[in-house]
Amino acid sequence: MDWLTGSKIPVGKWSKAVVDWLIDNASWFFDGLANILDAMIDAFLWVLQTPHPFIVVAAFAGLAWYLRRSLTVVAFTILCFMFIINQGYWEETTETLTLVLSACVVCMAVGVPIGIAAAHRPKLYAVLRPILDLMQTLPTFVYLIPAIVFFGIGMVPGLIATTIFVVPAPIRLTHLGISSTPKSLLEAGEAFGATGSQLLWKVELPYAMPQIMAGLTQTIMLSLSMVVIAALVGADGLGVPVVRALNSVNTALGFEAGFVIVILAIVLDRLFRAKDGG
């Protein structure tokens, strides 16, 4: 084996060289991106933390009624948030919601257009597929290293790492929805003189909306799965008490924070899942 390991391909050195080059030549871009993401995070935090918690709970109850038209879902949403307040994790919950909402905004804004473009250009999707596979299979801790290098410690690197891990989901599901649009619908639109953009907005997107909404749900769930990892780079939220419990082997604290994360995931899933899923 010495003959093979003696000529090691310098993947690590190449990666470091790329990172160093980006630091030297693109720091202006990363600084600007960090400022934009910081502003978005601060805006979400202000909306969720400035009002009284009961007002925010009432807003989520109203959202539950608007989306589900079910008193059961509304009551369940209120009870879950009341339990979170009872456990003393309201501030951490709003911080986690901020991370999740920010990740949804970024991932859907990036993922949906890329998915549409990939559906219309099969060669582009053939190029994207191995990249998406790499993004989803590469250990998430690896994302934290360049995130810290480029953005320091705090919510922004946690959001960046979360986005890299999550964005393949909306890309894949948007591509699936657009590419599965029946040809008969497209031909009917063309027969009525619809342009390419009209076909996209009035035929393809409405048909693909269930898949796009499934991409949103996946984005929410995958973002919640990253809260503990994001806490390792200084992101606030429910991941912080979990990491603290792990470091101190505090079983009670770990179960409390973990249970709150599960409850939050269930509430968001009930709100945003497809209506035919109940």
PDB file of C-alpha atoms in Angstrom:
ATOM      1  CA  MET A   1       0.000   0.000   0.000  1.00  0.00           C
ATOM      2  CA  ASP A   2       2.954   2.338   0.398  1.00  0.00           C
ATOM      3  CA  TRP A   3       3.142   2.881  -3.350  1.00  0.00           C
ATOM      4  CA  LEU A   4      -0.442   4.213  -3.262  1.00  0.00           C
ATOM      5  CA  THR A   5      -0.294   6.320  -0.091  1.00  0.00           C
ATOM      6  CA  GLY A   6       3.126   7.705  -0.978  1.00  0.00           C
ATOM      7  CA  SER A   7       1.613   9.797  -3.762  1.00  0.00           C
ATOM      8  CA  LYS A   8      -1.320  11.235  -1.825  1.00  0.00           C
ATOM      9  CA  ILE A   9      -3.563  13.563  -3.815  1.00  0.00           C
ATOM     10  CA  PRO A  10      -3.397  16.903  -1.936  1.00  0.00           C
ATOM     11  CA  VAL A  11      -7.148  17.441  -1.621  1.00  0.00           C
ATOM     12  CA  GLY A  12      -6.769  19.168   1.743  1.00  0.00           C
ATOM     13  CA  LYS A  13      -4.071  21.540   0.459  1.00  0.00           C
ATOM     14  CA  TRP A  14      -6.124  22.385  -2.615  1.00  0.00           C
ATOM     15  CA  SER A  15      -9.179  23.114  -0.454  1.00  0.00           C
ATOM     16  CA  LYS A  16      -7.143  25.325   1.861  1.00  0.00           C
ATOM     17  CA  ALA A  17      -5.717  27.186  -1.132  1.00  0.00           C
ATOM     18  CA  VAL A  18      -9.227  27.874  -2.437  1.00  0.00           C
ATOM     19  CA  VAL A  19     -10.370  29.127   0.981  1.00  0.00           C
ATOM     20  CA  ASP A  20      -7.295  31.338   1.340  1.00  0.00           C
ATOM     21  CA  TRP A  21      -7.853  32.779  -2.136  1.00  0.00           C
ATOM     22  CA  LEU A  22     -11.492  33.561  -1.299  1.00  0.00           C
ATOM     23  CA  ILE A  23     -10.463  35.254   1.946  1.00  0.00           C
ATOM     24  CA  ASP A  24      -7.927  37.414   0.114  1.00  0.00           C
ATOM     25  CA  ASN A  25     -10.070  38.301  -2.909  1.00  0.00           C
ATOM     26  CA  ALA A  26     -13.732  37.974  -1.954  1.00  0.00           C
ATOM     27  CA  SER A  27     -13.908  39.209   1.617  1.00  0.00           C
ATOM     28  CA  TRP A  28     -16.037  42.152   0.428  1.00  0.00           C
ATOM     29  CA  PHE A  29     -18.669  39.696  -0.823  1.00  0.00           C
ATOM     30  CA  PHE A  30     -18.780  37.707   2.415  1.00  0.00           C
ATOM     31  CA  ASP A  31     -18.928  40.891   4.496  1.00  0.00           C
ATOM     32  CA  GLY A  32     -21.842  42.191   2.433  1.00  0.00           C
ATOM     33  CA  LEU A  33     -23.644  38.850   2.601  1.00  0.00           C
ATOM     34  CA  ALA A  34     -23.136  38.739   6.373  1.00  0.00           C
ATOM     35  CA  ASN A  35     -24.633  42.233   6.720  1.00  0.00           C
ATOM     36  CA  ILE A  36     -27.704  41.259   4.676  1.00  0.00           C
ATOM     37  CA  LEU A  37     -28.266  38.047   6.621  1.00  0.00           C
ATOM     38  CA  ASP A  38     -27.695  39.860   9.925  1.00  0.00           C
ATOM     39  CA  ALA A  39     -30.359  42.394   8.992  1.00  0.00           C
ATOM     40  CA  MET A  40     -32.834  39.639   8.098  1.00  0.00           C
ATOM     41  CA  ILE A  41     -32.117  37.758  11.337  1.00  0.00           C
ATOM     42  CA  ASP A  42     -32.507  40.939  13.411  1.00  0.00           C
ATOM     43  CA  ALA A  43     -35.828  41.660  11.692  1.00  0.00           C
ATOM     44  CA  PHE A  44     -37.222  38.209  12.499  1.00  0.00           C
ATOM     45  CA  LEU A  45     -35.963  38.456  16.078  1.00  0.00           C
ATOM     46  CA  TRP A  46     -37.626  41.856  16.484  1.00  0.00           C
ATOM     47  CA  VAL A  47     -40.950  40.532  15.177  1.00  0.00           C
ATOM     48  CA  LEU A  48     -40.878  37.457  17.430  1.00  0.00           C
ATOM     49  CA  GLN A  49     -39.387  38.933  20.600  1.00  0.00           C
ATOM     50  CA  THR A  50     -40.711  42.501  20.802  1.00  0.00           C
ATOM     51  CA  PRO A  51     -44.429  41.682  21.326  1.00  0.00           C
ATOM     52  CA  HIS A  52     -45.666  39.853  24.391  1.00  0.00           C
ATOM     53  CA  PRO A  53     -45.367  36.057  23.935  1.00  0.00           C
ATOM     54  CA  PHE A  54     -49.156  35.694  24.059  1.00  0.00           C
ATOM     55  CA  ILE A  55     -49.461  38.031  21.073  1.00  0.00           C
ATOM     56  CA  VAL A  56     -47.049  35.868  19.088  1.00  0.00           C
ATOM     57  CA  VAL A  57     -48.951  32.749  20.134  1.00  0.00           C
ATOM     58  CA  ALA A  58     -52.190  34.394  18.987  1.00  0.00           C
ATOM     59  CA  ALA A  59     -50.551  35.234  15.655  1.00  0.00           C
ATOM     60  CA  PHE A  60     -49.533  31.606  15.177  1.00  0.00           C
ATOM     61  CA  ALA A  61     -53.053  30.528  16.116  1.00  0.00           C
ATOM     62  CA  GLY A  62     -54.403  32.872  13.439  1.00  0.00           C
ATOM     63  CA  LEU A  63     -51.907  31.463  10.949  1.00  0.00           C
ATOM     64  CA  ALA A  64     -52.994  27.940  11.885  1.00  0.00           C
ATOM     65  CA  TRP A  65     -56.627  28.831  11.218  1.00  0.00           C
ATOM     66  CA  TYR A  66     -55.776  30.545   7.920  1.00  0.00           C
ATOM     67  CA  LEU A  67     -53.729  27.596   6.661  1.00  0.00           C
ATOM     68  CA  ARG A  68     -55.690  24.655   8.063  1.00  0.00           C
ATOM     69  CA  ARG A  69     -59.236  25.889   8.829  1.00  0.00           C
ATOM     70  CA  SER A  70     -59.285  23.487  11.775  1.00  0.00           C
ATOM     71  CA  LEU A  71     -60.072  24.344  15.378  1.00  0.00           C
ATOM     72  CA  THR A  72     -58.223  21.212  16.435  1.00  0.00           C
ATOM     73  CA  VAL A  73     -54.991  22.409  14.814  1.00  0.00           C
ATOM     74  CA  VAL A  74     -55.486  25.888  16.314  1.00  0.00           C
ATOM     75  CA  ALA A  75     -55.990  24.468  19.802  1.00  0.00           C
ATOM     76  CA  PHE A  76     -53.029  22.132  19.380  1.00  0.00           C
ATOM     77  CA  THR A  77     -50.823  25.041  18.268  1.00  0.00           C
ATOM     78  CA  ILE A  78     -51.818  27.156  21.273  1.00  0.00           C
ATOM     79  CA  LEU A  79     -51.270  24.300  23.738  1.00  0.00           C
ATOM     80  CA  CYS A  80     -47.829  23.517  22.315  1.00  0.00           C
ATOM     81  CA  PHE A  81     -46.645  27.121  22.541  1.00  0.00           C
ATOM     82  CA  MET A  82     -48.082  27.434  26.046  1.00  0.00           C
ATOM     83  CA  PHE A  83     -46.094  24.351  27.045  1.00  0.00           C
ATOM     84  CA  ILE A  84     -42.934  25.917  25.611  1.00  0.00           C
ATOM     85  CA  ILE A  85     -43.554  29.087  27.636  1.00  0.00           C
ATOM     86  CA  ASN A  86     -44.234  26.971  30.721  1.00  0.00           C
ATOM     87  CA  GLN A  87     -40.870  25.240  30.321  1.00  0.00           C
ATOM     88  CA  GLY A  88     -39.054  28.587  30.126  1.00  0.00           C
ATOM     89  CA  TYR A  89     -37.750  28.213  26.577  1.00  0.00           C
ATOM     90  CA  TRP A  90     -39.640  31.001  24.833  1.00  0.00           C
ATOM     91  CA  GLU A  91     -36.587  33.128  24.008  1.00  0.00           C
ATOM     92  CA  GLU A  92     -34.653  30.121  22.700  1.00  0.00           C
ATOM     93  CA  THR A  93     -37.704  29.069  20.682  1.00  0.00           C
ATOM     94  CA  THR A  94     -37.975  32.481  19.005  1.00  0.00           C
ATOM     95  CA  GLU A  95     -34.265  32.317  18.168  1.00  0.00           C
ATOM     96  CA  THR A  96     -34.699  28.863  16.644  1.00  0.00           C
ATOM     97  CA  LEU A  97     -37.760  30.070  14.721  1.00  0.00           C
ATOM     98  CA  THR A  98     -35.641  32.943  13.431  1.00  0.00           C
ATOM     99  CA  LEU A  99     -33.019  30.508  12.145  1.00  0.00           C
ATOM    100  CA  VAL A 100     -35.692  28.316  10.553  1.00  0.00           C
ATOM    101  CA  LEU A 101     -37.555  31.228   8.934  1.00  0.00           C
ATOM    102  CA  SER A 102     -34.305  32.737   7.626  1.00  0.00           C
ATOM    103  CA  ALA A 103     -33.258  29.383   6.204  1.00  0.00           C
ATOM    104  CA  CYS A 104     -36.664  29.036   4.524  1.00  0.00           C
ATOM    105  CA  VAL A 105     -36.387  32.477   2.929  1.00  0.00           C
ATOM    106  CA  VAL A 106     -32.873  31.846   1.617  1.00  0.00           C
ATOM    107  CA  CYS A 107     -33.418  28.223   0.554  1.00  0.00           C
ATOM    108  CA  MET A 108     -36.719  28.827  -1.232  1.00  0.00           C
ATOM    109  CA  ALA A 109     -35.415  32.001  -2.911  1.00  0.00           C
ATOM    110  CA  VAL A 110     -32.420  30.042  -4.204  1.00  0.00           C
ATOM    111  CA  GLY A 111     -33.870  26.560  -4.584  1.00  0.00           C
ATOM    112  CA  VAL A 112     -37.093  27.246  -6.495  1.00  0.00           C
ATOM    113  CA  PRO A 113     -35.509  29.228  -9.385  1.00  0.00           C
ATOM    114  CA  ILE A 114     -32.671  26.688  -9.688  1.00  0.00           C
ATOM    115  CA  GLY A 115     -35.195  23.831  -9.669  1.00  0.00           C
ATOM    116  CA  ILE A 116     -37.221  25.519 -12.413  1.00  0.00           C
ATOM    117  CA  ALA A 117     -34.102  26.106 -14.514  1.00  0.00           C
ATOM    118  CA  ALA A 118     -32.965  22.502 -13.991  1.00  0.00           C
ATOM    119  CA  ALA A 119     -36.388  21.176 -15.041  1.00  0.00           C
ATOM    120  CA  HIS A 120     -36.211  23.134 -18.282  1.00  0.00           C
ATOM    121  CA  ARG A 121     -32.581  22.206 -18.955  1.00  0.00           C
ATOM    122  CA  PRO A 122     -31.861  18.490 -18.394  1.00  0.00           C
ATOM    123  CA  LYS A 123     -28.133  19.001 -18.973  1.00  0.00           C
ATOM    124  CA  LEU A 124     -28.045  21.525 -16.119  1.00  0.00           C
ATOM    125  CA  TYR A 125     -29.712  19.045 -13.782  1.00  0.00           C
ATOM    126  CA  ALA A 126     -27.216  16.365 -14.836  1.00  0.00           C
ATOM    127  CA  VAL A 127     -24.458  18.720 -13.674  1.00  0.00           C
ATOM    128  CA  LEU A 128     -26.310  19.686 -10.487  1.00  0.00           C
ATOM    129  CA  ARG A 129     -27.194  16.154  -9.391  1.00  0.00           C
ATOM    130  CA  PRO A 130     -23.729  15.105  -8.115  1.00  0.00           C
ATOM    131  CA  ILE A 131     -23.308  18.520  -6.474  1.00  0.00           C
ATOM    132  CA  LEU A 132     -26.626  18.125  -4.647  1.00  0.00           C
ATOM    133  CA  ASP A 133     -25.651  14.600  -3.614  1.00  0.00           C
ATOM    134  CA  LEU A 134     -22.384  15.944  -2.209  1.00  0.00           C
ATOM    135  CA  MET A 135     -24.139  18.742  -0.320  1.00  0.00           C
ATOM    136  CA  GLN A 136     -26.527  16.287   1.325  1.00  0.00           C
ATOM    137  CA  THR A 137     -24.020  13.530   2.140  1.00  0.00           C
ATOM    138  CA  LEU A 138     -21.008  15.568   3.240  1.00  0.00           C
ATOM    139  CA  PRO A 139     -20.889  15.591   7.063  1.00  0.00           C
ATOM    140  CA  THR A 140     -22.556  18.775   8.235  1.00  0.00           C
ATOM    141  CA  PHE A 141     -19.699  19.539  10.615  1.00  0.00           C
ATOM    142  CA  VAL A 142     -17.491  20.102   7.555  1.00  0.00           C
ATOM    143  CA  TYR A 143     -19.654  23.092   6.586  1.00  0.00           C
ATOM    144  CA  LEU A 144     -18.903  24.740   9.914  1.00  0.00           C
ATOM    145  CA  ILE A 145     -15.192  25.189   9.151  1.00  0.00           C
ATOM    146  CA  PRO A 146     -15.495  27.550   6.135  1.00  0.00           C
ATOM    147  CA  ALA A 147     -18.571  29.152   7.727  1.00  0.00           C
ATOM    148  CA  ILE A 148     -16.476  30.171  10.729  1.00  0.00           C
ATOM    149  CA  VAL A 149     -13.583  31.282   8.524  1.00  0.00           C
ATOM    150  CA  PHE A 150     -15.755  33.498   6.310  1.00  0.00           C
ATOM    151  CA  PHE A 151     -18.387  34.730   8.783  1.00  0.00           C
ATOM    152  CA  GLY A 152     -16.974  34.312  12.293  1.00  0.00           C
ATOM    153  CA  ILE A 153     -19.111  33.169  15.210  1.00  0.00           C
ATOM    154  CA  GLY A 154     -22.845  33.739  15.587  1.00  0.00           C
ATOM    155  CA  MET A 155     -26.171  33.226  13.842  1.00  0.00           C
ATOM    156  CA  VAL A 156     -24.877  33.928  10.324  1.00  0.00           C
ATOM    157  CA  PRO A 157     -22.458  30.978  10.065  1.00  0.00           C
ATOM    158  CA  GLY A 158     -25.176  28.748  11.535  1.00  0.00           C
ATOM    159  CA  LEU A 159     -27.580  29.997   8.874  1.00  0.00           C
ATOM    160  CA  ILE A 160     -25.015  29.465   6.106  1.00  0.00           C
ATOM    161  CA  ALA A 161     -24.264  25.889   7.214  1.00  0.00           C
ATOM    162  CA  THR A 162     -27.994  25.189   7.489  1.00  0.00           C
ATOM    163  CA  THR A 163     -28.676  26.612   4.031  1.00  0.00           C
ATOM    164  CA  ILE A 164     -25.958  24.520   2.358  1.00  0.00           C
ATOM    165  CA  PHE A 165     -27.351  21.373   3.955  1.00  0.00           C
ATOM    166  CA  VAL A 166     -31.027  22.168   3.296  1.00  0.00           C
ATOM    167  CA  VAL A 167     -31.146  23.851  -0.138  1.00  0.00           C
ATOM    168  CA  PRO A 168     -30.929  20.600  -2.174  1.00  0.00           C
ATOM    169  CA  ALA A 169     -34.421  19.649  -0.931  1.00  0.00           C
ATOM    170  CA  PRO A 170     -36.340  22.548  -2.556  1.00  0.00           C
ATOM    171  CA  ILE A 171     -34.188  22.243  -5.688  1.00  0.00           C
ATOM    172  CA  ARG A 172     -34.978  18.547  -6.119  1.00  0.00           C
ATOM    173  CA  LEU A 173     -38.689  18.836  -5.301  1.00  0.00           C
ATOM    174  CA  THR A 174     -39.200  21.904  -7.503  1.00  0.00           C
ATOM    175  CA  HIS A 175     -37.439  20.082 -10.338  1.00  0.00           C
ATOM    176  CA  LEU A 176     -39.689  17.065  -9.759  1.00  0.00           C
ATOM    177  CA  GLY A 177     -42.856  19.148  -9.787  1.00  0.00           C
ATOM    178  CA  ILE A 178     -42.018  21.177 -12.897  1.00  0.00           C
ATOM    179  CA  SER A 179     -40.639  18.265 -14.895  1.00  0.00           C
ATOM    180  CA  SER A 180     -43.677  16.093 -14.110  1.00  0.00           C
ATOM    181  CA  THR A 181     -46.151  18.590 -15.578  1.00  0.00           C
ATOM    182  CA  PRO A 182     -48.215  16.591 -18.137  1.00  0.00           C
ATOM    183  CA  LYS A 183     -47.372  17.370 -21.729  1.00  0.00           C
ATOM    184  CA  SER A 184     -51.065  17.575 -22.504  1.00  0.00           C
ATOM    185  CA  LEU A 185     -51.393  20.623 -20.231  1.00  0.00           C
ATOM    186  CA  LEU A 186     -48.399  22.301 -21.847  1.00  0.00           C
ATOM    187  CA  GLU A 187     -49.692  21.547 -25.333  1.00  0.00           C
ATOM    188  CA  ALA A 188     -53.096  22.951 -24.417  1.00  0.00           C
ATOM    189  CA  GLY A 189     -51.466  26.142 -23.160  1.00  0.00           C
ATOM    190  CA  GLU A 190     -49.394  26.446 -26.321  1.00  0.00           C
ATOM    191  CA  ALA A 191     -52.512  25.872 -28.434  1.00  0.00           C
ATOM    192  CA  PHE A 192     -54.115  28.890 -26.766  1.00  0.00           C
ATOM    193  CA  GLY A 193     -51.045  30.983 -27.586  1.00  0.00           C
ATOM    194  CA  ALA A 194     -49.413  31.056 -24.156  1.00  0.00           C
ATOM    195  CA  THR A 195     -45.823  32.260 -24.054  1.00  0.00           C
ATOM    196  CA  GLY A 196     -43.049  30.485 -22.165  1.00  0.00           C
ATOM    197  CA  SER A 197     -43.438  32.696 -19.111  1.00  0.00           C
ATOM    198  CA  GLN A 198     -47.231  32.288 -19.165  1.00  0.00           C
ATOM    199  CA  LEU A 199     -46.852  28.510 -19.293  1.00  0.00           C
ATOM    200  CA  LEU A 200     -44.526  28.697 -16.300  1.00  0.00           C
ATOM    201  CA  TRP A 201     -46.742  30.929 -14.135  1.00  0.00           C
ATOM    202  CA  LYS A 202     -50.174  29.597 -15.133  1.00  0.00           C
ATOM    203  CA  VAL A 203     -49.526  25.913 -15.866  1.00  0.00           C
ATOM    204  CA  GLU A 204     -46.259  24.555 -14.500  1.00  0.00           C
ATOM    205  CA  LEU A 205     -46.058  26.358 -11.163  1.00  0.00           C
ATOM    206  CA  PRO A 206     -49.707  25.664 -10.164  1.00  0.00           C
ATOM    207  CA  TYR A 207     -49.253  21.986 -11.058  1.00  0.00           C
ATOM    208  CA  ALA A 208     -45.934  21.802  -9.174  1.00  0.00           C
ATOM    209  CA  MET A 209     -47.185  23.696  -6.095  1.00  0.00           C
ATOM    210  CA  PRO A 210     -47.740  20.540  -3.960  1.00  0.00           C
ATOM    211  CA  GLN A 211     -44.129  19.504  -4.576  1.00  0.00           C
ATOM    212  CA  ILE A 212     -42.875  23.021  -3.915  1.00  0.00           C
ATOM    213  CA  MET A 213     -44.790  23.122  -0.632  1.00  0.00           C
ATOM    214  CA  ALA A 214     -43.321  19.721   0.212  1.00  0.00           C
ATOM    215  CA  GLY A 215     -39.938  21.324  -0.403  1.00  0.00           C
ATOM    216  CA  LEU A 216     -40.870  24.062   2.068  1.00  0.00           C
ATOM    217  CA  THR A 217     -41.864  21.482   4.676  1.00  0.00           C
ATOM    218  CA  GLN A 218     -38.616  19.587   4.135  1.00  0.00           C
ATOM    219  CA  THR A 219     -36.719  22.853   4.471  1.00  0.00           C
ATOM    220  CA  ILE A 220     -38.371  23.525   7.838  1.00  0.00           C
ATOM    221  CA  MET A 221     -37.730  20.026   9.181  1.00  0.00           C
ATOM    222  CA  LEU A 222     -34.114  19.878   7.975  1.00  0.00           C
ATOM    223  CA  SER A 223     -33.456  23.357   9.395  1.00  0.00           C
ATOM    224  CA  LEU A 224     -34.723  22.203  12.790  1.00  0.00           C
ATOM    225  CA  SER A 225     -32.410  19.201  12.590  1.00  0.00           C
ATOM    226  CA  MET A 226     -29.492  21.631  12.279  1.00  0.00           C
ATOM    227  CA  VAL A 227     -30.191  23.739  15.382  1.00  0.00           C
ATOM    228  CA  VAL A 228     -27.825  21.740  17.593  1.00  0.00           C
ATOM    229  CA  ILE A 229     -25.035  21.800  15.013  1.00  0.00           C
ATOM    230  CA  ALA A 230     -25.566  25.531  14.431  1.00  0.00           C
ATOM    231  CA  ALA A 231     -25.190  26.074  18.186  1.00  0.00           C
ATOM    232  CA  LEU A 232     -21.617  24.808  17.909  1.00  0.00           C
ATOM    233  CA  VAL A 233     -20.695  27.924  15.889  1.00  0.00           C
ATOM    234  CA  GLY A 234     -22.432  30.356  18.238  1.00  0.00           C
ATOM    235  CA  ALA A 235     -25.971  30.349  16.847  1.00  0.00           C
ATOM    236  CA  ASP A 236     -28.537  31.050  19.531  1.00  0.00           C
ATOM    237  CA  GLY A 237     -31.631  28.935  20.019  1.00  0.00           C
ATOM    238  CA  LEU A 238     -32.717  25.584  21.355  1.00  0.00           C
ATOM    239  CA  GLY A 239     -29.469  23.976  20.294  1.00  0.00           C
ATOM    240  CA  VAL A 240     -27.594  25.878  23.018  1.00  0.00           C
ATOM    241  CA  PRO A 241     -29.194  24.083  25.999  1.00  0.00           C
ATOM    242  CA  VAL A 242     -28.777  20.759  24.192  1.00  0.00           C
ATOM    243  CA  VAL A 243     -25.053  21.379  23.749  1.00  0.00           C
ATOM    244  CA  ARG A 244     -24.826  22.577  27.363  1.00  0.00           C
ATOM    245  CA  ALA A 245     -26.600  19.419  28.538  1.00  0.00           C
ATOM    246  CA  LEU A 246     -24.236  17.273  26.481  1.00  0.00           C
ATOM    247  CA  ASN A 247     -21.162  18.971  27.923  1.00  0.00           C
ATOM    248  CA  SER A 248     -22.402  18.643  31.506  1.00  0.00           C
ATOM    249  CA  VAL A 249     -24.171  15.276  31.059  1.00  0.00           C
ATOM    250  CA  ASN A 250     -27.361  16.949  32.291  1.00  0.00           C
ATOM    251  CA  THR A 251     -30.110  14.483  31.390  1.00  0.00           C
ATOM    252  CA  ALA A 252     -32.991  16.690  32.575  1.00  0.00           C
ATOM    253  CA  LEU A 253     -31.838  19.727  30.589  1.00  0.00           C
ATOM    254  CA  GLY A 254     -31.217  17.621  27.500  1.00  0.00           C
ATOM    255  CA  PHE A 255     -34.686  16.058  27.572  1.00  0.00           C
ATOM    256  CA  GLU A 256     -36.367  19.413  28.223  1.00  0.00           C
ATOM    257  CA  ALA A 257     -34.707  21.168  25.285  1.00  0.00           C
ATOM    258  CA  GLY A 258     -35.003  18.132  23.031  1.00  0.00           C
ATOM    259  CA  PHE A 259     -38.705  17.762  23.786  1.00  0.00           C
ATOM    260  CA  VAL A 260     -39.299  21.436  23.017  1.00  0.00           C
ATOM    261  CA  ILE A 261     -37.540  20.998  19.644  1.00  0.00           C
ATOM    262  CA  VAL A 262     -39.783  18.016  18.869  1.00  0.00           C
ATOM    263  CA  ILE A 263     -42.929  19.956  19.804  1.00  0.00           C
ATOM    264  CA  LEU A 264     -41.866  22.896  17.635  1.00  0.00           C
ATOM    265  CA  ALA A 265     -41.207  20.535  14.723  1.00  0.00           C
ATOM    266  CA  ILE A 266     -44.649  18.934  15.111  1.00  0.00           C
ATOM    267  CA  VAL A 267     -46.396  22.325  15.190  1.00  0.00           C
ATOM    268  CA  LEU A 268     -44.617  23.582  12.075  1.00  0.00           C
ATOM    269  CA  ASP A 269     -45.265  20.301  10.284  1.00  0.00           C
ATOM    270  CA  ARG A 270     -48.988  20.491  11.088  1.00  0.00           C
ATOM    271  CA  LEU A 271     -49.140  24.066   9.834  1.00  0.00           C
ATOM    272  CA  PHE A 272     -47.295  23.688   6.552  1.00  0.00           C
ATOM    273  CA  ARG A 273     -47.882  20.121   5.436  1.00  0.00           C
ATOM    274  CA  ALA A 274     -50.062  19.516   2.384  1.00  0.00           C
ATOM    275  CA  LYS A 275     -53.755  19.774   3.206  1.00  0.00           C
ATOM    276  CA  ASP A 276     -54.545  16.357   1.811  1.00  0.00           C
ATOM    277  CA  GLY A 277     -52.071  14.959   4.334  1.00  0.00           C
ATOM    278  CA  GLY A 278     -54.466  15.895   7.136  1.00  0.00           C
TER     279      GLY A 278
END
